């Protein structure tokens, strides 16, 4: 899966926080074009995108993109906003 450089903030409206970890925050978001709801997992580059951590993000995105099962969350897209990486996941 390739990282998209489309402007995430222009495409989605971000709402409340659903969860937070050491390296990422997950918030509910809605696509502006059709109102579809997703979970946006945001990883700040300054905290994690160095060396091995950057590769971990790519590995997670590729693994999720290849898997399709009712018990595994679906990855819809990956956005590179410059300061962070956003994994767009099923809600």
PDB file of N, CA and C in Angstrom:
ATOM      1  N   UNK A   1       0.848  -1.182   0.000  1.00  0.00           N
ATOM      2  CA  UNK A   1       0.000   0.000   0.000  1.00  0.00           C
ATOM      3  C   UNK A   1       0.885   1.233   0.000  1.00  0.00           C
ATOM      4  N   UNK A   2       0.585   2.148  -0.871  1.00  0.00           N
ATOM      5  CA  UNK A   2       1.338   3.393  -0.976  1.00  0.00           C
ATOM      6  C   UNK A   2       0.775   4.442  -0.022  1.00  0.00           C
ATOM      7  N   UNK A   3       1.627   5.325   0.416  1.00  0.00           N
ATOM      8  CA  UNK A   3       1.195   6.442   1.245  1.00  0.00           C
ATOM      9  C   UNK A   3       0.594   7.509   0.337  1.00  0.00           C
ATOM     10  N   UNK A   4      -0.577   8.007   0.688  1.00  0.00           N
ATOM     11  CA  UNK A   4      -1.231   9.055  -0.081  1.00  0.00           C
ATOM     12  C   UNK A   4      -0.793  10.415   0.440  1.00  0.00           C
ATOM     13  N   UNK A   5      -0.557  11.327  -0.445  1.00  0.00           N
ATOM     14  CA  UNK A   5      -0.193  12.683  -0.039  1.00  0.00           C
ATOM     15  C   UNK A   5      -1.351  13.651  -0.240  1.00  0.00           C
ATOM     16  N   UNK A   6      -2.556  13.099  -0.427  1.00  0.00           N
ATOM     17  CA  UNK A   6      -3.741  13.947  -0.520  1.00  0.00           C
ATOM     18  C   UNK A   6      -3.937  14.643   0.824  1.00  0.00           C
ATOM     19  N   UNK A   7      -4.521  15.818   0.826  1.00  0.00           N
ATOM     20  CA  UNK A   7      -4.705  16.564   2.080  1.00  0.00           C
ATOM     21  C   UNK A   7      -5.787  15.935   2.962  1.00  0.00           C
ATOM     22  N   UNK A   8      -5.379  15.188   3.965  1.00  0.00           N
ATOM     23  CA  UNK A   8      -6.305  14.480   4.849  1.00  0.00           C
ATOM     24  C   UNK A   8      -7.347  15.430   5.449  1.00  0.00           C
ATOM     25  N   UNK A   9      -6.903  16.580   5.949  1.00  0.00           N
ATOM     26  CA  UNK A   9      -7.819  17.528   6.600  1.00  0.00           C
ATOM     27  C   UNK A   9      -8.864  18.087   5.646  1.00  0.00           C
ATOM     28  N   UNK A  10      -8.571  18.127   4.366  1.00  0.00           N
ATOM     29  CA  UNK A  10      -9.554  18.596   3.389  1.00  0.00           C
ATOM     30  C   UNK A  10     -10.587  17.522   3.059  1.00  0.00           C
ATOM     31  N   UNK A  11     -10.190  16.257   3.194  1.00  0.00           N
ATOM     32  CA  UNK A  11     -11.067  15.145   2.834  1.00  0.00           C
ATOM     33  C   UNK A  11     -11.925  14.652   3.987  1.00  0.00           C
ATOM     34  N   UNK A  12     -11.451  14.847   5.227  1.00  0.00           N
ATOM     35  CA  UNK A  12     -12.127  14.286   6.396  1.00  0.00           C
ATOM     36  C   UNK A  12     -12.320  15.332   7.488  1.00  0.00           C
ATOM     37  N   UNK A  13     -13.426  15.200   8.213  1.00  0.00           N
ATOM     38  CA  UNK A  13     -13.662  16.012   9.402  1.00  0.00           C
ATOM     39  C   UNK A  13     -13.383  15.108  10.600  1.00  0.00           C
ATOM     40  N   UNK A  14     -12.543  15.570  11.514  1.00  0.00           N
ATOM     41  CA  UNK A  14     -12.110  14.768  12.654  1.00  0.00           C
ATOM     42  C   UNK A  14     -12.925  15.144  13.884  1.00  0.00           C
ATOM     43  N   UNK A  15     -13.328  14.111  14.650  1.00  0.00           N
ATOM     44  CA  UNK A  15     -14.163  14.312  15.828  1.00  0.00           C
ATOM     45  C   UNK A  15     -13.470  13.797  17.092  1.00  0.00           C
ATOM     46  N   UNK A  16     -14.214  13.216  17.998  1.00  0.00           N
ATOM     47  CA  UNK A  16     -13.718  12.848  19.314  1.00  0.00           C
ATOM     48  C   UNK A  16     -12.651  11.746  19.288  1.00  0.00           C
ATOM     49  N   UNK A  17     -11.863  11.768  20.341  1.00  0.00           N
ATOM     50  CA  UNK A  17     -10.814  10.765  20.519  1.00  0.00           C
ATOM     51  C   UNK A  17     -11.454   9.455  20.968  1.00  0.00           C
ATOM     52  N   UNK A  18     -11.047   8.359  20.320  1.00  0.00           N
ATOM     53  CA  UNK A  18     -11.548   7.035  20.662  1.00  0.00           C
ATOM     54  C   UNK A  18     -10.561   6.269  21.531  1.00  0.00           C
ATOM     55  N   UNK A  19      -9.289   6.608  21.394  1.00  0.00           N
ATOM     56  CA  UNK A  19      -8.259   5.924  22.165  1.00  0.00           C
ATOM     57  C   UNK A  19      -6.918   6.597  21.972  1.00  0.00           C
ATOM     58  N   UNK A  20      -6.002   6.300  22.904  1.00  0.00           N
ATOM     59  CA  UNK A  20      -4.693   6.925  22.840  1.00  0.00           C
ATOM     60  C   UNK A  20      -3.662   5.961  23.404  1.00  0.00           C
ATOM     61  N   UNK A  21      -2.533   5.887  22.712  1.00  0.00           N
ATOM     62  CA  UNK A  21      -1.428   5.064  23.169  1.00  0.00           C
ATOM     63  C   UNK A  21      -0.171   5.901  23.234  1.00  0.00           C
ATOM     64  N   UNK A  22       0.949   5.242  23.451  1.00  0.00           N
ATOM     65  CA  UNK A  22       2.217   5.949  23.576  1.00  0.00           C
ATOM     66  C   UNK A  22       2.620   6.636  22.269  1.00  0.00           C
ATOM     67  N   UNK A  23       2.357   5.975  21.139  1.00  0.00           N
ATOM     68  CA  UNK A  23       2.811   6.493  19.848  1.00  0.00           C
ATOM     69  C   UNK A  23       1.692   6.991  18.940  1.00  0.00           C
ATOM     70  N   UNK A  24       0.443   6.713  19.281  1.00  0.00           N
ATOM     71  CA  UNK A  24      -0.644   7.046  18.359  1.00  0.00           C
ATOM     72  C   UNK A  24      -1.904   7.479  19.101  1.00  0.00           C
ATOM     73  N   UNK A  25      -2.733   8.220  18.383  1.00  0.00           N
ATOM     74  CA  UNK A  25      -4.054   8.622  18.856  1.00  0.00           C
ATOM     75  C   UNK A  25      -5.064   8.189  17.803  1.00  0.00           C
ATOM     76  N   UNK A  26      -6.209   7.662  18.247  1.00  0.00           N
ATOM     77  CA  UNK A  26      -7.257   7.241  17.326  1.00  0.00           C
ATOM     78  C   UNK A  26      -8.471   8.128  17.549  1.00  0.00           C
ATOM     79  N   UNK A  27      -8.955   8.727  16.458  1.00  0.00           N
ATOM     80  CA  UNK A  27     -10.125   9.599  16.524  1.00  0.00           C
ATOM     81  C   UNK A  27     -11.141   9.180  15.476  1.00  0.00           C
ATOM     82  N   UNK A  28     -12.413   9.446  15.763  1.00  0.00           N
ATOM     83  CA  UNK A  28     -13.468   9.198  14.787  1.00  0.00           C
ATOM     84  C   UNK A  28     -13.409  10.311  13.752  1.00  0.00           C
ATOM     85  N   UNK A  29     -13.571   9.943  12.485  1.00  0.00           N
ATOM     86  CA  UNK A  29     -13.597  10.943  11.424  1.00  0.00           C
ATOM     87  C   UNK A  29     -14.668  10.574  10.403  1.00  0.00           C
ATOM     88  N   UNK A  30     -15.087  11.578   9.653  1.00  0.00           N
ATOM     89  CA  UNK A  30     -16.130  11.394   8.641  1.00  0.00           C
ATOM     90  C   UNK A  30     -15.629  11.970   7.326  1.00  0.00           C
ATOM     91  N   UNK A  31     -15.771  11.182   6.254  1.00  0.00           N
ATOM     92  CA  UNK A  31     -15.379  11.661   4.930  1.00  0.00           C
ATOM     93  C   UNK A  31     -16.372  12.720   4.482  1.00  0.00           C
ATOM     94  N   UNK A  32     -15.875  13.864   4.105  1.00  0.00           N
ATOM     95  CA  UNK A  32     -16.718  15.000   3.741  1.00  0.00           C
ATOM     96  C   UNK A  32     -17.589  14.723   2.510  1.00  0.00           C
ATOM     97  N   UNK A  33     -17.087  13.934   1.567  1.00  0.00           N
ATOM     98  CA  UNK A  33     -17.803  13.712   0.306  1.00  0.00           C
ATOM     99  C   UNK A  33     -19.073  12.889   0.448  1.00  0.00           C
ATOM    100  N   UNK A  34     -19.096  11.921   1.383  1.00  0.00           N
ATOM    101  CA  UNK A  34     -20.265  11.043   1.480  1.00  0.00           C
ATOM    102  C   UNK A  34     -20.718  10.728   2.904  1.00  0.00           C
ATOM    103  N   UNK A  35     -20.045  11.273   3.911  1.00  0.00           N
ATOM    104  CA  UNK A  35     -20.456  11.054   5.295  1.00  0.00           C
ATOM    105  C   UNK A  35     -20.069   9.716   5.891  1.00  0.00           C
ATOM    106  N   UNK A  36     -19.244   8.946   5.185  1.00  0.00           N
ATOM    107  CA  UNK A  36     -18.809   7.648   5.708  1.00  0.00           C
ATOM    108  C   UNK A  36     -17.891   7.854   6.910  1.00  0.00           C
ATOM    109  N   UNK A  37     -18.101   7.047   7.964  1.00  0.00           N
ATOM    110  CA  UNK A  37     -17.332   7.179   9.200  1.00  0.00           C
ATOM    111  C   UNK A  37     -16.170   6.181   9.244  1.00  0.00           C
ATOM    112  N   UNK A  38     -15.045   6.631   9.800  1.00  0.00           N
ATOM    113  CA  UNK A  38     -13.832   5.824   9.922  1.00  0.00           C
ATOM    114  C   UNK A  38     -13.159   6.122  11.251  1.00  0.00           C
ATOM    115  N   UNK A  39     -12.142   5.346  11.553  1.00  0.00           N
ATOM    116  CA  UNK A  39     -11.244   5.633  12.667  1.00  0.00           C
ATOM    117  C   UNK A  39      -9.917   6.071  12.058  1.00  0.00           C
ATOM    118  N   UNK A  40      -9.394   7.188  12.528  1.00  0.00           N
ATOM    119  CA  UNK A  40      -8.121   7.712  12.021  1.00  0.00           C
ATOM    120  C   UNK A  40      -7.053   7.516  13.099  1.00  0.00           C
ATOM    121  N   UNK A  41      -6.110   6.618  12.832  1.00  0.00           N
ATOM    122  CA  UNK A  41      -4.997   6.370  13.752  1.00  0.00           C
ATOM    123  C   UNK A  41      -3.843   7.260  13.312  1.00  0.00           C
ATOM    124  N   UNK A  42      -3.521   8.262  14.134  1.00  0.00           N
ATOM    125  CA  UNK A  42      -2.500   9.246  13.787  1.00  0.00           C
ATOM    126  C   UNK A  42      -1.220   8.984  14.559  1.00  0.00           C
ATOM    127  N   UNK A  43      -0.121   8.830  13.820  1.00  0.00           N
ATOM    128  CA  UNK A  43       1.199   8.610  14.405  1.00  0.00           C
ATOM    129  C   UNK A  43       2.068   9.812  14.074  1.00  0.00           C
ATOM    130  N   UNK A  44       2.527  10.533  15.079  1.00  0.00           N
ATOM    131  CA  UNK A  44       3.380  11.706  14.872  1.00  0.00           C
ATOM    132  C   UNK A  44       4.752  11.259  14.394  1.00  0.00           C
ATOM    133  N   UNK A  45       5.221  11.843  13.302  1.00  0.00           N
ATOM    134  CA  UNK A  45       6.514  11.468  12.735  1.00  0.00           C
ATOM    135  C   UNK A  45       7.666  11.766  13.680  1.00  0.00           C
ATOM    136  N   UNK A  46       7.615  12.865  14.383  1.00  0.00           N
ATOM    137  CA  UNK A  46       8.738  13.229  15.244  1.00  0.00           C
ATOM    138  C   UNK A  46       8.932  12.225  16.369  1.00  0.00           C
ATOM    139  N   UNK A  47       7.894  11.479  16.723  1.00  0.00           N
ATOM    140  CA  UNK A  47       8.008  10.495  17.789  1.00  0.00           C
ATOM    141  C   UNK A  47       8.381   9.109  17.282  1.00  0.00           C
ATOM    142  N   UNK A  48       7.877   8.732  16.096  1.00  0.00           N
ATOM    143  CA  UNK A  48       8.057   7.345  15.687  1.00  0.00           C
ATOM    144  C   UNK A  48       8.734   7.128  14.347  1.00  0.00           C
ATOM    145  N   UNK A  49       8.769   8.081  13.473  1.00  0.00           N
ATOM    146  CA  UNK A  49       9.271   7.852  12.121  1.00  0.00           C
ATOM    147  C   UNK A  49      10.775   8.020  12.012  1.00  0.00           C
ATOM    148  N   UNK A  50      11.486   7.286  12.777  1.00  0.00           N
ATOM    149  CA  UNK A  50      12.948   7.297  12.690  1.00  0.00           C
ATOM    150  C   UNK A  50      13.433   5.861  12.634  1.00  0.00           C
ATOM    151  N   UNK A  51      14.130   5.542  11.596  1.00  0.00           N
ATOM    152  CA  UNK A  51      14.731   4.211  11.482  1.00  0.00           C
ATOM    153  C   UNK A  51      13.723   3.098  11.547  1.00  0.00           C
ATOM    154  N   UNK A  52      13.836   2.261  12.560  1.00  0.00           N
ATOM    155  CA  UNK A  52      13.008   1.082  12.707  1.00  0.00           C
ATOM    156  C   UNK A  52      11.532   1.441  12.864  1.00  0.00           C
ATOM    157  N   UNK A  53      11.227   2.504  13.584  1.00  0.00           N
ATOM    158  CA  UNK A  53       9.834   2.888  13.798  1.00  0.00           C
ATOM    159  C   UNK A  53       9.123   3.202  12.486  1.00  0.00           C
ATOM    160  N   UNK A  54       9.797   3.882  11.579  1.00  0.00           N
ATOM    161  CA  UNK A  54       9.198   4.187  10.280  1.00  0.00           C
ATOM    162  C   UNK A  54       8.903   2.898   9.525  1.00  0.00           C
ATOM    163  N   UNK A  55       9.791   1.944   9.600  1.00  0.00           N
ATOM    164  CA  UNK A  55       9.581   0.655   8.947  1.00  0.00           C
ATOM    165  C   UNK A  55       8.423  -0.099   9.605  1.00  0.00           C
ATOM    166  N   UNK A  56       8.256   0.055  10.906  1.00  0.00           N
ATOM    167  CA  UNK A  56       7.138  -0.587  11.608  1.00  0.00           C
ATOM    168  C   UNK A  56       5.795  -0.069  11.092  1.00  0.00           C
ATOM    169  N   UNK A  57       5.713   1.232  10.812  1.00  0.00           N
ATOM    170  CA  UNK A  57       4.481   1.807  10.279  1.00  0.00           C
ATOM    171  C   UNK A  57       4.191   1.219   8.902  1.00  0.00           C
ATOM    172  N   UNK A  58       5.194   1.156   8.057  1.00  0.00           N
ATOM    173  CA  UNK A  58       5.020   0.568   6.717  1.00  0.00           C
ATOM    174  C   UNK A  58       4.604  -0.897   6.816  1.00  0.00           C
ATOM    175  N   UNK A  59       5.226  -1.638   7.717  1.00  0.00           N
ATOM    176  CA  UNK A  59       4.918  -3.058   7.900  1.00  0.00           C
ATOM    177  C   UNK A  59       3.471  -3.232   8.362  1.00  0.00           C
ATOM    178  N   UNK A  60       3.033  -2.411   9.313  1.00  0.00           N
ATOM    179  CA  UNK A  60       1.647  -2.490   9.796  1.00  0.00           C
ATOM    180  C   UNK A  60       0.666  -2.182   8.672  1.00  0.00           C
ATOM    181  N   UNK A  61       0.940  -1.140   7.899  1.00  0.00           N
ATOM    182  CA  UNK A  61       0.055  -0.761   6.794  1.00  0.00           C
ATOM    183  C   UNK A  61      -0.013  -1.865   5.744  1.00  0.00           C
ATOM    184  N   UNK A  62       1.129  -2.436   5.366  1.00  0.00           N
ATOM    185  CA  UNK A  62       1.144  -3.500   4.360  1.00  0.00           C
ATOM    186  C   UNK A  62       0.422  -4.743   4.859  1.00  0.00           C
ATOM    187  N   UNK A  63       0.629  -5.102   6.124  1.00  0.00           N
ATOM    188  CA  UNK A  63      -0.028  -6.287   6.680  1.00  0.00           C
ATOM    189  C   UNK A  63      -1.539  -6.101   6.705  1.00  0.00           C
ATOM    190  N   UNK A  64      -2.000  -4.954   7.183  1.00  0.00           N
ATOM    191  CA  UNK A  64      -3.439  -4.700   7.235  1.00  0.00           C
ATOM    192  C   UNK A  64      -4.060  -4.643   5.848  1.00  0.00           C
ATOM    193  N   UNK A  65      -3.325  -4.094   4.878  1.00  0.00           N
ATOM    194  CA  UNK A  65      -3.844  -3.987   3.513  1.00  0.00           C
ATOM    195  C   UNK A  65      -4.033  -5.358   2.874  1.00  0.00           C
ATOM    196  N   UNK A  66      -3.194  -6.304   3.225  1.00  0.00           N
ATOM    197  CA  UNK A  66      -3.258  -7.643   2.623  1.00  0.00           C
ATOM    198  C   UNK A  66      -4.276  -8.555   3.289  1.00  0.00           C
ATOM    199  N   UNK A  67      -4.634  -8.267   4.547  1.00  0.00           N
ATOM    200  CA  UNK A  67      -5.519  -9.151   5.290  1.00  0.00           C
ATOM    201  C   UNK A  67      -6.977  -8.784   5.082  1.00  0.00           C
ATOM    202  N   UNK A  68      -7.796  -9.805   4.981  1.00  0.00           N
ATOM    203  CA  UNK A  68      -9.232  -9.596   4.865  1.00  0.00           C
ATOM    204  C   UNK A  68      -9.931 -10.697   5.652  1.00  0.00           C
ATOM    205  N   UNK A  69     -10.455 -10.331   6.821  1.00  0.00           N
ATOM    206  CA  UNK A  69     -11.136 -11.290   7.682  1.00  0.00           C
ATOM    207  C   UNK A  69     -12.101 -10.520   8.563  1.00  0.00           C
ATOM    208  N   UNK A  70     -13.212 -11.125   8.918  1.00  0.00           N
ATOM    209  CA  UNK A  70     -14.238 -10.465   9.713  1.00  0.00           C
ATOM    210  C   UNK A  70     -13.698 -10.012  11.081  1.00  0.00           C
ATOM    211  N   UNK A  71     -12.676 -10.660  11.608  1.00  0.00           N
ATOM    212  CA  UNK A  71     -12.136 -10.330  12.926  1.00  0.00           C
ATOM    213  C   UNK A  71     -10.905  -9.437  12.878  1.00  0.00           C
ATOM    214  N   UNK A  72     -10.536  -8.961  11.701  1.00  0.00           N
ATOM    215  CA  UNK A  72      -9.376  -8.078  11.555  1.00  0.00           C
ATOM    216  C   UNK A  72      -9.842  -6.753  10.985  1.00  0.00           C
ATOM    217  N   UNK A  73      -9.426  -5.674  11.623  1.00  0.00           N
ATOM    218  CA  UNK A  73      -9.816  -4.332  11.193  1.00  0.00           C
ATOM    219  C   UNK A  73      -9.323  -4.063   9.766  1.00  0.00           C
ATOM    220  N   UNK A  74     -10.121  -3.357   8.982  1.00  0.00           N
ATOM    221  CA  UNK A  74      -9.785  -3.068   7.593  1.00  0.00           C
ATOM    222  C   UNK A  74      -9.078  -1.717   7.478  1.00  0.00           C
ATOM    223  N   UNK A  75      -7.960  -1.723   6.770  1.00  0.00           N
ATOM    224  CA  UNK A  75      -7.234  -0.491   6.466  1.00  0.00           C
ATOM    225  C   UNK A  75      -7.726   0.018   5.119  1.00  0.00           C
ATOM    226  N   UNK A  76      -8.225   1.258   5.100  1.00  0.00           N
ATOM    227  CA  UNK A  76      -8.761   1.825   3.858  1.00  0.00           C
ATOM    228  C   UNK A  76      -7.747   2.676   3.108  1.00  0.00           C
ATOM    229  N   UNK A  77      -6.884   3.371   3.834  1.00  0.00           N
ATOM    230  CA  UNK A  77      -5.896   4.240   3.182  1.00  0.00           C
ATOM    231  C   UNK A  77      -4.848   4.672   4.203  1.00  0.00           C
ATOM    232  N   UNK A  78      -3.723   5.164   3.689  1.00  0.00           N
ATOM    233  CA  UNK A  78      -2.662   5.726   4.522  1.00  0.00           C
ATOM    234  C   UNK A  78      -2.340   7.108   3.974  1.00  0.00           C
ATOM    235  N   UNK A  79      -2.340   8.112   4.847  1.00  0.00           N
ATOM    236  CA  UNK A  79      -2.072   9.492   4.451  1.00  0.00           C
ATOM    237  C   UNK A  79      -0.808   9.992   5.136  1.00  0.00           C
ATOM    238  N   UNK A  80       0.041  10.623   4.368  1.00  0.00           N
ATOM    239  CA  UNK A  80       1.243  11.260   4.904  1.00  0.00           C
ATOM    240  C   UNK A  80       0.966  12.757   4.897  1.00  0.00           C
ATOM    241  N   UNK A  81       0.796  13.334   6.088  1.00  0.00           N
ATOM    242  CA  UNK A  81       0.439  14.749   6.182  1.00  0.00           C
ATOM    243  C   UNK A  81       1.653  15.651   6.315  1.00  0.00           C
ATOM    244  N   UNK A  82       2.827  15.078   6.317  1.00  0.00           N
ATOM    245  CA  UNK A  82       4.049  15.862   6.499  1.00  0.00           C
ATOM    246  C   UNK A  82       4.560  15.748   7.922  1.00  0.00           C
ATOM    247  N   UNK A  83       3.695  16.038   8.893  1.00  0.00           N
ATOM    248  CA  UNK A  83       4.075  15.937  10.295  1.00  0.00           C
ATOM    249  C   UNK A  83       3.643  14.616  10.935  1.00  0.00           C
ATOM    250  N   UNK A  84       2.724  13.910  10.286  1.00  0.00           N
ATOM    251  CA  UNK A  84       2.248  12.656  10.843  1.00  0.00           C
ATOM    252  C   UNK A  84       1.821  11.709   9.731  1.00  0.00           C
ATOM    253  N   UNK A  85       1.580  10.462  10.129  1.00  0.00           N
ATOM    254  CA  UNK A  85       1.050   9.450   9.231  1.00  0.00           C
ATOM    255  C   UNK A  85      -0.321   9.052   9.794  1.00  0.00           C
ATOM    256  N   UNK A  86      -1.330   9.028   8.925  1.00  0.00           N
ATOM    257  CA  UNK A  86      -2.686   8.686   9.355  1.00  0.00           C
ATOM    258  C   UNK A  86      -3.091   7.380   8.683  1.00  0.00           C
ATOM    259  N   UNK A  87      -3.424   6.383   9.502  1.00  0.00           N
ATOM    260  CA  UNK A  87      -3.972   5.132   8.995  1.00  0.00           C
ATOM    261  C   UNK A  87      -5.488   5.258   9.081  1.00  0.00           C
ATOM    262  N   UNK A  88      -6.163   5.189   7.958  1.00  0.00           N
ATOM    263  CA  UNK A  88      -7.621   5.303   7.914  1.00  0.00           C
ATOM    264  C   UNK A  88      -8.187   3.885   8.035  1.00  0.00           C
ATOM    265  N   UNK A  89      -8.829   3.618   9.158  1.00  0.00           N
ATOM    266  CA  UNK A  89      -9.305   2.270   9.495  1.00  0.00           C
ATOM    267  C   UNK A  89     -10.814   2.239   9.594  1.00  0.00           C
ATOM    268  N   UNK A  90     -11.375   1.028   9.495  1.00  0.00           N
ATOM    269  CA  UNK A  90     -12.817   0.901   9.723  1.00  0.00           C
ATOM    270  C   UNK A  90     -13.110   1.304  11.158  1.00  0.00           C
ATOM    271  N   UNK A  91     -14.274   1.864  11.374  1.00  0.00           N
ATOM    272  CA  UNK A  91     -14.671   2.327  12.694  1.00  0.00           C
ATOM    273  C   UNK A  91     -15.147   1.171  13.537  1.00  0.00           C
TER     274      UNK A  91
END
